[in-house]
Structure formats: structure tokens, C-alpha cells
JSON list of C-alpha atoms in Angstrom, two decimals:
[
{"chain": "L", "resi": 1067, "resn": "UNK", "atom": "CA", "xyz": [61.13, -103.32, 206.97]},
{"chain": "L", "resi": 1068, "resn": "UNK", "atom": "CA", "xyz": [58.81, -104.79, 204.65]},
{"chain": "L", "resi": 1069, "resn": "UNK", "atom": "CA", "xyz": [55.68, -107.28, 205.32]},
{"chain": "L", "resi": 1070, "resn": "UNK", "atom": "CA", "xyz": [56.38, -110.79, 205.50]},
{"chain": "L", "resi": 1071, "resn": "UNK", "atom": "CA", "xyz": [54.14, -114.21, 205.71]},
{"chain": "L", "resi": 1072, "resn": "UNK", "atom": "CA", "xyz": [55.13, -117.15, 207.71]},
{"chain": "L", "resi": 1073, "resn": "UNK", "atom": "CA", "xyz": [53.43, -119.84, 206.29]},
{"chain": "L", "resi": 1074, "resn": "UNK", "atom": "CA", "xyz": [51.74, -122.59, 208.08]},
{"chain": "L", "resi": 1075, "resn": "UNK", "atom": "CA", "xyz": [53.97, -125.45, 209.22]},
{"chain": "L", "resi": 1076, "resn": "UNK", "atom": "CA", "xyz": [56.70, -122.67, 208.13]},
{"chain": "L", "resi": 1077, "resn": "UNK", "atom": "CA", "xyz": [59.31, -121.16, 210.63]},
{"chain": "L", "resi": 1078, "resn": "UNK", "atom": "CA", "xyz": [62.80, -122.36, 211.94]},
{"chain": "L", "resi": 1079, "resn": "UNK", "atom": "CA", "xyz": [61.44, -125.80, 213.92]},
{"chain": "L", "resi": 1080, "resn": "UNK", "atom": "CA", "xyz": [63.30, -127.48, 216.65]},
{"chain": "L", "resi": 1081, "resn": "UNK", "atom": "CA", "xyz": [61.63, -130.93, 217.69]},
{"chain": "L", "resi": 1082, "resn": "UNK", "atom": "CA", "xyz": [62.45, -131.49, 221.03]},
{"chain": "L", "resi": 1083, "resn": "UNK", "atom": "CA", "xyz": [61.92, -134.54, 223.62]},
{"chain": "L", "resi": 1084, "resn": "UNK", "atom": "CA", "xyz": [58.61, -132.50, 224.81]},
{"chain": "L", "resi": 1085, "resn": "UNK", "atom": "CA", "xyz": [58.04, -130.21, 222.34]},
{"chain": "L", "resi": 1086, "resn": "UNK", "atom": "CA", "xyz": [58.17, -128.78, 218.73]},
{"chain": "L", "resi": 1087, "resn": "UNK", "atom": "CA", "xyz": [58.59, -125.18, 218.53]},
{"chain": "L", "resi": 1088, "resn": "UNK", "atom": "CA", "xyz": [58.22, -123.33, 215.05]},
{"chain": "L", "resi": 1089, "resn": "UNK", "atom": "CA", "xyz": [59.46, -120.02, 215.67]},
{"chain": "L", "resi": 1090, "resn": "UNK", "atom": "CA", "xyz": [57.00, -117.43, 214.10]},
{"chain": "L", "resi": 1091, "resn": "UNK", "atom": "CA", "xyz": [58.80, -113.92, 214.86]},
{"chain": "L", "resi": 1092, "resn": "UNK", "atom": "CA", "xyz": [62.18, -113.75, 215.43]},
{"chain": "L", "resi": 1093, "resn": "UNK", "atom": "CA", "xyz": [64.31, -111.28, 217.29]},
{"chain": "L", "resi": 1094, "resn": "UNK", "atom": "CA", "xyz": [65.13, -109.16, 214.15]},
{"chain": "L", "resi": 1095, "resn": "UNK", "atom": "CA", "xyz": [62.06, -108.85, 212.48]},
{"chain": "L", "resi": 1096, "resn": "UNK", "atom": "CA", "xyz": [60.53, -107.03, 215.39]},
{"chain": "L", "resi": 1097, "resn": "UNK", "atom": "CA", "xyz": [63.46, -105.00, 216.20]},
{"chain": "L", "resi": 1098, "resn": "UNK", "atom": "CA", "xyz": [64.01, -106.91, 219.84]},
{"chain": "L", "resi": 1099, "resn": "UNK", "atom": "CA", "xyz": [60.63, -106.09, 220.77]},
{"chain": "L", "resi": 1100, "resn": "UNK", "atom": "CA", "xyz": [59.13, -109.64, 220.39]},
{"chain": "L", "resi": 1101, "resn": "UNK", "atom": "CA", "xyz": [59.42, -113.18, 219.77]},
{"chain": "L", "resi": 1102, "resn": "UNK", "atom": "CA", "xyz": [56.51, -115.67, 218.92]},
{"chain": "L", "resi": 1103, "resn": "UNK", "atom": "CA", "xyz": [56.53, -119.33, 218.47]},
{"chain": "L", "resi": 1104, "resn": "UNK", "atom": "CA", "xyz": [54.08, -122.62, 218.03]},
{"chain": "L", "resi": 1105, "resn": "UNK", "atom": "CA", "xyz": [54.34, -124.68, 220.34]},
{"chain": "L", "resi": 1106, "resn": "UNK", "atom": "CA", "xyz": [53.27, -128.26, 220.00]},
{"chain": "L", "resi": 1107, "resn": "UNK", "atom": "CA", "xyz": [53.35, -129.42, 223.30]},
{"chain": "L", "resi": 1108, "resn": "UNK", "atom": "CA", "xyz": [53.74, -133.77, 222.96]},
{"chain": "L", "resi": 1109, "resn": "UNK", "atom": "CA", "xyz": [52.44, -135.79, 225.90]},
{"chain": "L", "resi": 1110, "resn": "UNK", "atom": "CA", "xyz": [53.76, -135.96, 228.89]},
{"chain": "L", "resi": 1111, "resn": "UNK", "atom": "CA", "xyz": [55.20, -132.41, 228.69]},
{"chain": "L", "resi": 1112, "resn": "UNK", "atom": "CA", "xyz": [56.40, -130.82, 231.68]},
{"chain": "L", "resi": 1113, "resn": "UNK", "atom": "CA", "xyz": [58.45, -127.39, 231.84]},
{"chain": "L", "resi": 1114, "resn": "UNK", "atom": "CA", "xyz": [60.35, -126.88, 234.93]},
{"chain": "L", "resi": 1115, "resn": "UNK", "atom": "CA", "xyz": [60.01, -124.05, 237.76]},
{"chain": "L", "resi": 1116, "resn": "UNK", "atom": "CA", "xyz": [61.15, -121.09, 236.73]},
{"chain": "L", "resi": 1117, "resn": "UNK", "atom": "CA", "xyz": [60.88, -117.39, 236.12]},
{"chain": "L", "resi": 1118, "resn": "UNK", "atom": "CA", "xyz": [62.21, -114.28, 234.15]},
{"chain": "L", "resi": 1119, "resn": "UNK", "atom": "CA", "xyz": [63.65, -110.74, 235.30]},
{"chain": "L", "resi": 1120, "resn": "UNK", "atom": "CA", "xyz": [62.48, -108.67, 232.23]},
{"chain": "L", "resi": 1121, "resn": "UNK", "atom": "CA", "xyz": [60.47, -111.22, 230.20]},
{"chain": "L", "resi": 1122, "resn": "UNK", "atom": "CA", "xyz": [57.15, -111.34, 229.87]},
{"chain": "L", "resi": 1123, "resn": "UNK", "atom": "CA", "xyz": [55.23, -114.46, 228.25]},
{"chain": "L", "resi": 1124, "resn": "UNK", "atom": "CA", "xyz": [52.15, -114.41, 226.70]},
{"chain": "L", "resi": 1125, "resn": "UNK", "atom": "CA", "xyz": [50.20, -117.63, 226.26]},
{"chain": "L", "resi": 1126, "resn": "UNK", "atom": "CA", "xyz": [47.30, -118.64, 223.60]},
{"chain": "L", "resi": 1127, "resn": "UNK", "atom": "CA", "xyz": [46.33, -122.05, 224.16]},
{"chain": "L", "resi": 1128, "resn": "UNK", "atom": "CA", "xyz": [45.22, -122.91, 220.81]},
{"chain": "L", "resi": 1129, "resn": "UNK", "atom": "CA", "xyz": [44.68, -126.53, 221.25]},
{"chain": "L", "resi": 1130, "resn": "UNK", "atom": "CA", "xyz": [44.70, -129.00, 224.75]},
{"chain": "L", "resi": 1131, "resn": "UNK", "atom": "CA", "xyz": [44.38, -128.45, 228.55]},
{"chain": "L", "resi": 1132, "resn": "UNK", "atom": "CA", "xyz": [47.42, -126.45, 229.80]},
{"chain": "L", "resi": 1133, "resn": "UNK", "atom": "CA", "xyz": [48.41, -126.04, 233.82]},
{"chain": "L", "resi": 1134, "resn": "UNK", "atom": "CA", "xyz": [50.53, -123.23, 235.06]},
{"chain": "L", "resi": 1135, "resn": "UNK", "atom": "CA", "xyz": [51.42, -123.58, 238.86]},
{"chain": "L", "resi": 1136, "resn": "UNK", "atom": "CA", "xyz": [52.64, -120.46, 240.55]},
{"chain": "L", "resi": 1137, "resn": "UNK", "atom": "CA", "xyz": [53.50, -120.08, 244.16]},
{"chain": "L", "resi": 1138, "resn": "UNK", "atom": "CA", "xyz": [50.10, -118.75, 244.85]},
{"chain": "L", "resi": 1139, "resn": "UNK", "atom": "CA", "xyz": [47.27, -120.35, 242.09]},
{"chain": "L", "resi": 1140, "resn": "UNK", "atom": "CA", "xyz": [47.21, -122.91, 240.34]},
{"chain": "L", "resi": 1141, "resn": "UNK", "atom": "CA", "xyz": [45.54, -122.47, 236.53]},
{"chain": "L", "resi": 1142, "resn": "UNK", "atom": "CA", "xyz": [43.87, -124.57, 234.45]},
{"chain": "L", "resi": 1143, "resn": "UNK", "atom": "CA", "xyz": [43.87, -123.46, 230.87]},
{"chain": "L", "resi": 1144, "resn": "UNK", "atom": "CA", "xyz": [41.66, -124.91, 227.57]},
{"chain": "L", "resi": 1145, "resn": "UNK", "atom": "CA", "xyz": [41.34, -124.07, 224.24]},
{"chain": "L", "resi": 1146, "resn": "UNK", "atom": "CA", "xyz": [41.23, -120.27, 223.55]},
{"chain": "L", "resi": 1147, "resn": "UNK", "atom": "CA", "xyz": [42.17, -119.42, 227.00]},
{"chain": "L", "resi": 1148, "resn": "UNK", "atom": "CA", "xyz": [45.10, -116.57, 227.35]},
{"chain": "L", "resi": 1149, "resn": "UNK", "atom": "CA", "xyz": [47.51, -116.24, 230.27]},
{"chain": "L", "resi": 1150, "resn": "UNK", "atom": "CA", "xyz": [50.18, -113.51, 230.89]},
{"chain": "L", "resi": 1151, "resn": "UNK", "atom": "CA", "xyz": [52.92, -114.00, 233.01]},
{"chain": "L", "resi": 1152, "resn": "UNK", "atom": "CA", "xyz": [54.75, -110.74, 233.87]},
{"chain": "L", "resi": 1153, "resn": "UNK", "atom": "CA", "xyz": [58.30, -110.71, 235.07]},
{"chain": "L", "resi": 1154, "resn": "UNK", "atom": "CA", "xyz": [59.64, -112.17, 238.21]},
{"chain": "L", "resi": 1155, "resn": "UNK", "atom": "CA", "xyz": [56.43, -114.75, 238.42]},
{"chain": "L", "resi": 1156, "resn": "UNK", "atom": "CA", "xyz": [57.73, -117.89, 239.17]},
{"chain": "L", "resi": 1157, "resn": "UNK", "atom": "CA", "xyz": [55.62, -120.78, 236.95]},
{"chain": "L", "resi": 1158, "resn": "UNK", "atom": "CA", "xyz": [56.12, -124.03, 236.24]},
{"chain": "L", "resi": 1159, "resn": "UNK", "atom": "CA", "xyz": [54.07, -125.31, 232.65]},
{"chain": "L", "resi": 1160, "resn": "UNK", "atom": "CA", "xyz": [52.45, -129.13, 232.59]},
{"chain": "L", "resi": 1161, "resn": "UNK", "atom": "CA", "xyz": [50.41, -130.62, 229.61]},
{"chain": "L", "resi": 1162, "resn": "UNK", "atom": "CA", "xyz": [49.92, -134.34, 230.26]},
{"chain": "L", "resi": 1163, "resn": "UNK", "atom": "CA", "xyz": [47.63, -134.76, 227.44]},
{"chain": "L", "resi": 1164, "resn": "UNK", "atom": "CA", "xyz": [49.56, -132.55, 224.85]},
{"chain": "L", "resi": 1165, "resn": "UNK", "atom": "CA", "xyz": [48.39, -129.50, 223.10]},
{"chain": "L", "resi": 1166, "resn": "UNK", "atom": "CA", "xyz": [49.52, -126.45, 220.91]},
{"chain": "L", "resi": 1167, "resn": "UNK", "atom": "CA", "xyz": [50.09, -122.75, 222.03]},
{"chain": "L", "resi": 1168, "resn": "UNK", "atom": "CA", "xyz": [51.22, -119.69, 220.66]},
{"chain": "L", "resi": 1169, "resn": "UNK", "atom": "CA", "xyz": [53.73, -117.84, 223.23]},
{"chain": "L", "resi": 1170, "resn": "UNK", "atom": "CA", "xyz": [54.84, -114.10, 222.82]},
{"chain": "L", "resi": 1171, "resn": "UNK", "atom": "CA", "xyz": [57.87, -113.46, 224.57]},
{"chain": "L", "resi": 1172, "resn": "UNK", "atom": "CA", "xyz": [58.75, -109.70, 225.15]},
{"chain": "L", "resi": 1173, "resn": "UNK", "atom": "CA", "xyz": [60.90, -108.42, 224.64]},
{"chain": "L", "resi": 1174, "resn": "UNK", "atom": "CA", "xyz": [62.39, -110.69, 222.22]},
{"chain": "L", "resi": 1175, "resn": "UNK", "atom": "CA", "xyz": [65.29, -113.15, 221.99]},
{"chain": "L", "resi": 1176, "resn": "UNK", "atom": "CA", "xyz": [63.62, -116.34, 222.88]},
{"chain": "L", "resi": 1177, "resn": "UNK", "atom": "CA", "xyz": [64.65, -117.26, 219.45]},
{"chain": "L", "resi": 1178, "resn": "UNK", "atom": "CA", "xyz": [68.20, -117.02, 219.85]},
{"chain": "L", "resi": 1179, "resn": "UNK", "atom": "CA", "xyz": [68.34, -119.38, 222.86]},
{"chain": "L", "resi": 1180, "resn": "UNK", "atom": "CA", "xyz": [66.87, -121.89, 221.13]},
{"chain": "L", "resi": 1181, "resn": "UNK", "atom": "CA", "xyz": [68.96, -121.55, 218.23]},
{"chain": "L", "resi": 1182, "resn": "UNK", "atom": "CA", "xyz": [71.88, -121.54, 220.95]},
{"chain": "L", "resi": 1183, "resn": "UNK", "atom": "CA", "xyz": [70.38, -124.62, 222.91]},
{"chain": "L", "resi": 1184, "resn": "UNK", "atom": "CA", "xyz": [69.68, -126.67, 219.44]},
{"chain": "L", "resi": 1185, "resn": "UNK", "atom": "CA", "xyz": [73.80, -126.53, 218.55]},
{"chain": "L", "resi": 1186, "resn": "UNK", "atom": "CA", "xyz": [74.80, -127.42, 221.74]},
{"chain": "L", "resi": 1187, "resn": "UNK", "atom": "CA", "xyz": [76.34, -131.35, 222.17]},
{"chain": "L", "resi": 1188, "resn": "UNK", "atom": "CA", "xyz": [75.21, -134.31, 223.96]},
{"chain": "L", "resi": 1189, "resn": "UNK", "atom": "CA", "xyz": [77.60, -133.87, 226.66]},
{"chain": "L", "resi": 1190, "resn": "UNK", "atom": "CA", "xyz": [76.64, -129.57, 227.27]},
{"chain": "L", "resi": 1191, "resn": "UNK", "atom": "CA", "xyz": [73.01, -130.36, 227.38]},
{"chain": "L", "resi": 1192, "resn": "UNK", "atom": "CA", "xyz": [73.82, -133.28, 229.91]},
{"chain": "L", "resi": 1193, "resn": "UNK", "atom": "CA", "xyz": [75.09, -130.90, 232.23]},
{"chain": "L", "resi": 1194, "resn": "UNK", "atom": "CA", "xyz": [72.76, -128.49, 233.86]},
{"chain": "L", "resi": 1195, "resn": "UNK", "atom": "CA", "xyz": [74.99, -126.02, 235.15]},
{"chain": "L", "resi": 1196, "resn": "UNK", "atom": "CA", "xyz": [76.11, -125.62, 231.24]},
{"chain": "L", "resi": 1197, "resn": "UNK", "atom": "CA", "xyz": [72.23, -125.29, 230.47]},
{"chain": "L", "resi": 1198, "resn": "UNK", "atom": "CA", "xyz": [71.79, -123.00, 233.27]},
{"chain": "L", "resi": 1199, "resn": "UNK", "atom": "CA", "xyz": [74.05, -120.82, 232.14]},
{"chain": "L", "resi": 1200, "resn": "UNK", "atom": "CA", "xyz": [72.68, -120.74, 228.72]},
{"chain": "L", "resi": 1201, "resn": "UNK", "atom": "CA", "xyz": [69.39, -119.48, 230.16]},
{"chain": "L", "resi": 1202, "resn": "UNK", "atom": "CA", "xyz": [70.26, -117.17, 232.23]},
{"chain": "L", "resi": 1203, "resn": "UNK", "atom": "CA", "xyz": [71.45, -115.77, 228.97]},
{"chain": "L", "resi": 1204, "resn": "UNK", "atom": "CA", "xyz": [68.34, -115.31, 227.68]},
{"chain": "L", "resi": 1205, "resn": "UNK", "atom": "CA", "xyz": [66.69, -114.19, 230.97]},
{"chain": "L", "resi": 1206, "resn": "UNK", "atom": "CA", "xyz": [65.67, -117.90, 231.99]},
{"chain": "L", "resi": 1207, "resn": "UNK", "atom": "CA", "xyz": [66.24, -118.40, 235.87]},
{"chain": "L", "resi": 1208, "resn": "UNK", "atom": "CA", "xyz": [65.87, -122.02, 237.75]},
{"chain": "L", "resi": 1209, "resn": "UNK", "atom": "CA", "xyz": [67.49, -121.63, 240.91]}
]
């Protein structure tokens, strides 16, 4: 494999209600080892309970105030702050203000679900069980 740059504002985007995501490293370019995205996280965001079997997520808070609840602490993180959430840790991600994070997802693949979640219709991403589905996928559990 050869060096690459991603440049700034570069990277497959998907501009969601709460978020944009440029994805960074994908899948292949790491040989399923990692993914990495910017996150800009818009006001009001607010990423449901859940956790991963084999994932683990690696958060730089690059810009904002960022709150990760899990069953048993409660974090606040700012600007430059990192926080690691290893498999089977049940979190659930508020940023009322907005902000922008780097996440590193290991191994890798995050990339592919949101390629998969971006070219589903109106009517599949209406229905959660179809969404659940979808994530559990991509090692995404809810329930």
C-alpha cells in the first residue's frame, strides 16, 4: 500500500440530522484494522444507548463539551480530552452545544455502515427494527 493524504474538509461526508461525518480511514486502507472519521457534532446532538461486542471507540474531542453516560459514571469531556470505550461498555453520547471529534473505531468497518445506512430509503430508516438490523451488522447493539 502506498501513503495517502486526506485533505482537510476531504473524505466521503454524510450530513446527517445530528451530525456530519467525513470519513478519514476507511476499512480498506487499513486492512480492517481501523476506521476514523470527523465528526461534527450539530446542536442538539444526542446518540442513543448502546454498545459493541468487538468494537472499540476511541474519542478525541477536538472541539465542544462532550457527555458520555455509562451505567456506572457519567463523563464530561472538553477540548483535547480522549475517552476509550472498550467492548461491551454500554454508552450513550450527548453534545447539546455541538462540537467536533475524531473517533477511531477498531477494528474497522464503521465506514461501511454508514455507506449502508446513507442508501437506505425513507421508509427503511423509518423503521427501527430495519435500522437495528443494519447495526447489528456492523457490531452496533440497542436492545
Amino acid at each position: 500500500m502506498k501513503q495517502s493524504i486526506v485533505p482537510a474538509g476531504g473524505g466521503k461526508d454524510y450530513d446527517w440530522a445530528n451530525d456530519h461525518v467525513f470519513v478519514k480511514v476507511t476499512l480498506d486502507v487499513s486492512e480492517g484494522r481501523v476506521t476514523m472519521v470527523e465528526d461534527t457534532l450539530k446542536i442538539g446532538f444526542d446518540l442513543a444507548r448502546h454498545h459493541h461486542r468487538s468494537m472499540v471507540e476511541v474519542f478525541f474531542i477536538l472541539d465542544g463539551h462532550v457527555t458520555f453516560e455509562f451505567d456506572d459514571e457519567v463523563i464530561h469531556a472538553t477540548t483535547g480530552s480522549t475517552v476509550i470505550v472498550p467492548q461491551d461498555v454500554w454508552h450513550h453520547v450527548t453534545c447539546p452545544d455541538g462540537g467536533r471529534l475524531l473517533t477511531v473505531f477498531t477494528p474497522g468497518g464503521f465506514d461501511q455502515y454508514l455507506a449502508e445506512l446513507a442508501a437506505m430509503g425513507a421508509d427503511e430508516l423509518a423503521d427501527p427494527a430495519t435500522v437495528n438490523r443494519l447495526g447489528e451488522r456492523y457490531d452496533i447493539w440497542t436492545g
